[in-house]
Coordinates of C-alpha atoms in Angstrom, one line a residue:
M1 CA -11.6 -16.9 1.6
E2 CA -12.5 -19.4 -1.2
K3 CA -12.8 -16.7 -3.9
M4 CA -10.1 -16.6 -6.6
I5 CA -7.9 -13.5 -6.2
G6 CA -6.1 -12.4 -9.4
F7 CA -3.3 -10.0 -10.0
I8 CA -2.5 -8.4 -13.3
G9 CA 1.0 -7.1 -12.8
M10 CA 3.3 -8.0 -10.0
G11 CA 5.6 -5.2 -8.9
N12 CA 6.7 -4.3 -5.4
M13 CA 3.2 -3.5 -4.2
G14 CA 1.6 -6.5 -5.8
Q15 CA 4.2 -8.8 -4.3
A16 CA 3.7 -7.1 -0.9
I17 CA 0.0 -7.7 -1.0
V18 CA 0.3 -11.4 -2.0
K19 CA 2.9 -12.0 0.7
G20 CA 0.7 -10.3 3.2
I21 CA -2.6 -12.0 2.5
L22 CA -0.9 -15.4 2.4
E23 CA 1.1 -15.0 5.6
A24 CA -2.0 -13.6 7.4
G25 CA -3.9 -16.7 6.3
F26 CA -6.6 -14.6 4.6
T27 CA -6.4 -17.0 1.6
T28 CA -4.3 -19.9 0.3
A29 CA -1.8 -20.0 -2.6
E30 CA -4.2 -22.2 -4.6
N31 CA -6.7 -19.3 -4.7
V32 CA -4.2 -16.7 -6.1
I33 CA -3.3 -16.3 -9.7
A34 CA -0.9 -13.7 -11.2
S35 CA 0.3 -12.6 -14.6
R36 CA 3.3 -10.5 -15.6
R37 CA 5.3 -10.2 -18.8
N38 CA 8.6 -11.1 -17.0
V39 CA 8.3 -14.9 -17.0
D40 CA 11.4 -15.4 -14.9
L41 CA 9.9 -13.3 -12.1
L42 CA 6.7 -15.3 -12.3
Q43 CA 8.5 -18.5 -11.8
E44 CA 10.3 -16.9 -8.7
L45 CA 6.9 -16.0 -7.4
H46 CA 5.6 -19.5 -7.9
A47 CA 8.7 -20.9 -6.1
D48 CA 8.4 -18.4 -3.3
F49 CA 4.6 -18.4 -2.6
G50 CA 3.2 -21.4 -4.5
I51 CA 0.7 -19.2 -6.4
R52 CA -0.5 -20.0 -9.9
V53 CA 1.3 -17.9 -12.5
T54 CA 0.7 -17.2 -16.2
G55 CA 1.8 -14.8 -18.9
D56 CA -1.8 -14.3 -20.1
N57 CA -3.7 -11.4 -18.5
K58 CA -7.0 -12.6 -19.9
E59 CA -6.6 -16.0 -18.1
V60 CA -6.3 -14.1 -14.8
A61 CA -9.3 -11.8 -15.7
R62 CA -11.4 -14.8 -16.6
E63 CA -10.8 -16.7 -13.3
A64 CA -10.6 -13.9 -10.8
D65 CA -13.5 -13.1 -8.4
I66 CA -11.4 -10.2 -7.0
L67 CA -9.1 -8.7 -9.7
F68 CA -6.2 -6.5 -8.7
L69 CA -4.9 -4.2 -11.4
A70 CA -1.3 -4.0 -10.1
V71 CA 0.3 -2.3 -13.1
K72 CA 1.7 1.2 -13.4
P73 CA -1.0 3.9 -13.7
H74 CA -0.2 4.7 -17.3
L75 CA -0.9 1.1 -18.3
Y76 CA -4.3 0.9 -16.7
D77 CA -6.3 1.9 -19.8
S78 CA -4.6 -0.5 -22.2
V79 CA -4.8 -3.4 -19.7
I80 CA -8.5 -2.8 -19.0
K81 CA -9.2 -2.7 -22.7
E82 CA -7.4 -6.0 -23.1
V83 CA -9.4 -7.9 -20.4
R84 CA -12.7 -6.1 -20.0
D85 CA -14.6 -8.5 -22.2
V86 CA -13.6 -11.5 -20.2
V87 CA -14.0 -10.2 -16.6
K88 CA -16.7 -11.9 -14.6
A89 CA -19.9 -9.9 -14.3
E90 CA -19.8 -9.9 -10.4
A91 CA -16.0 -9.5 -10.1
I92 CA -14.6 -6.8 -7.8
I93 CA -11.9 -4.8 -9.6
V94 CA -9.3 -3.5 -7.2
N95 CA -7.4 -0.3 -8.3
I96 CA -4.2 0.3 -6.3
A97 CA -2.8 3.1 -8.5
A98 CA -2.2 6.6 -7.6
G99 CA -3.9 9.0 -9.9
V100 CA -6.6 6.6 -11.2
S101 CA -10.0 7.2 -9.8
L102 CA -13.2 5.1 -9.5
S103 CA -14.7 7.1 -12.4
D104 CA -11.5 6.5 -14.5
I105 CA -11.9 2.7 -14.1
A106 CA -15.6 2.8 -14.9
E107 CA -14.9 4.9 -18.0
S108 CA -12.2 2.5 -19.2
F109 CA -14.5 -0.6 -18.7
G110 CA -17.3 1.2 -20.5
N111 CA -19.9 -0.7 -18.5
P112 CA -21.0 -1.0 -14.8
V113 CA -18.3 -2.7 -12.7
K114 CA -17.7 -3.1 -9.0
V115 CA -14.6 -1.2 -8.1
T116 CA -12.6 -0.9 -4.9
H117 CA -10.0 1.9 -4.8
A118 CA -7.3 1.0 -2.4
M119 CA -4.2 2.9 -1.3
P120 CA -1.9 0.5 0.5
N121 CA 1.7 1.0 1.4
T122 CA 4.7 -1.3 1.2
P123 CA 4.7 -2.3 5.0
A124 CA 1.9 -4.7 3.8
A125 CA 4.8 -7.1 3.2
V126 CA 5.3 -7.3 7.0
G127 CA 1.7 -7.1 8.1
E128 CA 1.8 -3.4 9.1
A129 CA 0.2 -1.7 6.2
M130 CA -2.1 1.4 6.5
V131 CA -4.7 1.1 3.7
A132 CA -7.3 3.6 2.6
L133 CA -10.4 2.2 0.8
C134 CA -13.3 3.6 -1.0
F135 CA -15.9 1.8 -3.2
S136 CA -18.1 2.3 -6.2
E137 CA -21.8 2.1 -5.8
G138 CA -22.0 -1.4 -7.1
L139 CA -20.5 -3.1 -4.0
S140 CA -22.9 -4.5 -1.4
K141 CA -22.3 -3.9 2.3
D142 CA -21.0 -7.5 2.6
E143 CA -18.6 -7.0 -0.3
Q144 CA -17.3 -3.8 1.3
E145 CA -16.7 -5.6 4.6
E146 CA -15.0 -8.4 2.7
M147 CA -12.6 -5.9 1.1
V148 CA -11.9 -4.2 4.5
A149 CA -11.1 -7.7 5.9
L150 CA -8.8 -8.5 3.0
F151 CA -6.8 -5.3 3.4
G152 CA -7.1 -5.4 7.2
S153 CA -5.2 -8.7 7.0
L154 CA -2.2 -6.7 5.8
G155 CA -2.3 -4.3 8.8
K156 CA -4.9 -1.7 9.2
A157 CA -7.6 -0.6 6.7
E158 CA -9.9 2.5 6.9
I159 CA -12.7 3.6 4.6
V160 CA -11.9 7.1 3.4
E161 CA -13.6 9.5 0.9
E162 CA -11.8 9.3 -2.4
R163 CA -11.3 13.1 -2.4
L164 CA -8.9 12.5 0.5
F165 CA -6.7 10.0 -1.3
D166 CA -4.2 12.6 -2.2
A167 CA -3.7 13.3 1.5
V168 CA -3.5 9.6 2.2
I169 CA -0.6 9.3 -0.3
G170 CA 1.3 12.0 1.6
V171 CA 0.7 10.6 5.1
S172 CA 1.0 6.8 4.5
G173 CA 1.4 5.9 0.8
S174 CA 4.7 7.7 0.1
S175 CA 5.8 8.4 3.7
P176 CA 7.6 5.0 4.3
A177 CA 10.4 6.4 2.1
L178 CA 10.7 9.5 4.3
L179 CA 10.6 7.4 7.5
F180 CA 13.3 5.1 6.1
M181 CA 15.5 8.2 5.5
V182 CA 15.0 9.2 9.2
I183 CA 16.0 5.7 10.3
E184 CA 19.1 5.9 8.1
A185 CA 20.0 9.4 9.3
M186 CA 19.7 8.4 13.0
A187 CA 21.8 5.3 12.3
D188 CA 24.5 7.4 10.6
A189 CA 24.7 9.7 13.6
V190 CA 25.4 6.8 16.0
V191 CA 27.7 5.1 13.6
K192 CA 29.7 8.3 13.9
A193 CA 29.6 7.8 17.6
G194 CA 31.1 4.3 17.3
M195 CA 28.1 2.0 17.1
P196 CA 28.3 -0.8 14.4
R197 CA 25.9 -0.1 11.5
A198 CA 23.7 -3.2 11.8
Q199 CA 23.2 -2.5 15.5
A200 CA 22.5 1.2 14.7
Y201 CA 19.7 0.3 12.3
Q202 CA 18.2 -2.1 14.8
F203 CA 18.1 0.5 17.5
A204 CA 16.8 3.3 15.2
A205 CA 14.1 1.1 13.6
Q206 CA 12.9 -0.3 16.9
A207 CA 12.7 3.2 18.4
M208 CA 10.5 4.3 15.5
L209 CA 8.3 1.2 15.8
G210 CA 7.9 1.6 19.6
S211 CA 7.1 5.3 19.3
A212 CA 4.5 4.7 16.7
K213 CA 2.9 2.0 18.8
M214 CA 2.7 4.4 21.8
V215 CA 0.8 6.9 19.6
L216 CA -1.6 4.3 18.4
E217 CA -2.2 2.5 21.7
S218 CA -2.1 5.4 24.2
G219 CA -4.4 7.9 22.3
A220 CA -2.1 10.6 23.6
H221 CA -1.2 13.6 21.5
P222 CA 2.3 13.1 19.9
G223 CA 3.4 16.4 21.4
A224 CA 2.5 15.2 24.9
L225 CA 4.4 12.0 24.4
K226 CA 7.4 14.1 23.2
D227 CA 7.2 16.3 26.3
A228 CA 7.1 13.3 28.6
V229 CA 10.5 12.2 27.3
C230 CA 12.1 15.6 27.7
S231 CA 13.7 15.9 31.1
P232 CA 14.8 19.5 32.1
G233 CA 18.3 20.1 30.9
G234 CA 18.6 16.6 29.5
T235 CA 19.7 14.9 26.3
T236 CA 16.3 14.6 24.8
I237 CA 15.4 18.3 25.0
E238 CA 18.8 19.1 23.5
M239 CA 17.9 16.8 20.6
V240 CA 14.5 18.4 20.2
V241 CA 16.0 21.9 20.2
K242 CA 18.6 21.0 17.6
A243 CA 16.0 19.4 15.4
E244 CA 13.8 22.5 15.6
E245 CA 16.8 24.7 14.7
A246 CA 17.5 22.5 11.7
G247 CA 13.9 22.9 10.5
L248 CA 12.9 19.2 10.9
R249 CA 9.2 19.9 11.3
N250 CA 9.1 22.2 8.3
A251 CA 11.1 19.8 6.2
V252 CA 8.6 17.0 7.0
I253 CA 5.6 19.2 6.3
Q254 CA 7.1 20.3 3.0
A255 CA 8.0 16.7 1.9
V256 CA 4.5 15.5 2.7
E257 CA 2.9 18.5 0.9
A258 CA 5.1 17.8 -2.1
A259 CA 3.8 14.2 -2.3
V260 CA 0.2 15.4 -2.0
A261 CA 0.7 18.0 -4.7
K262 CA 2.2 15.5 -7.0
S263 CA -0.8 13.2 -6.5
V264 CA -3.2 16.1 -7.2
E265 CA -1.2 16.8 -10.4
M266 CA -1.4 13.1 -11.5
N267 CA -5.1 13.1 -11.0
R268 CA -5.7 15.9 -13.5

């Protein structure tokens, strides 16, 4: 892509997206510009990725053909008011914040703008993101495909109705934290059994990665894949029974539902 991609704000998600699109070859460092108030971090980003950096949000907004608003949700309104008069007329604004809708962005700009609402997750940094996308009416079919390609370079991207974004946050946006906890707990158990911790993390993480790949590539129901591992009277069915007794399924459902409910609350 030859278009200039700008980032206002550069937290964990912004850095993950920059790292992902550069490593995937979607664009080059010369076509990325980012701003943030922390000048020291900006210099680190320049050293790490070779991207252009500035402390001036307006400079990014003036140059960007695709402008990521990568600040915290509560800062969106003030940042938009700061830059809205210098944004290119045909620029695509990318909103990656939970609790900020397409209509919220349009209202803050006060004039028609092209907006992509994206919900990525942090595995974007390793090319394994799951990204939900929806668009304002102003984007052409080609522009929509361009945005799907951009986020697809980070892993997988799907167009989803904005009304389902609360569910997306529960199942993919926030869930990496839950899955990291599962990996950590599995590792703790085998460290107790004598395995070195670094090796325990490797085994647990690879087991999760391989299991996820089986679900995605086989098309089989997760329950059927689970049943296929459970030999009669074996270790796996013992594990499954103990997990059920401990309420694993219910704990996961409640955790995901809590994330969804919090997202709904933030959208009010």
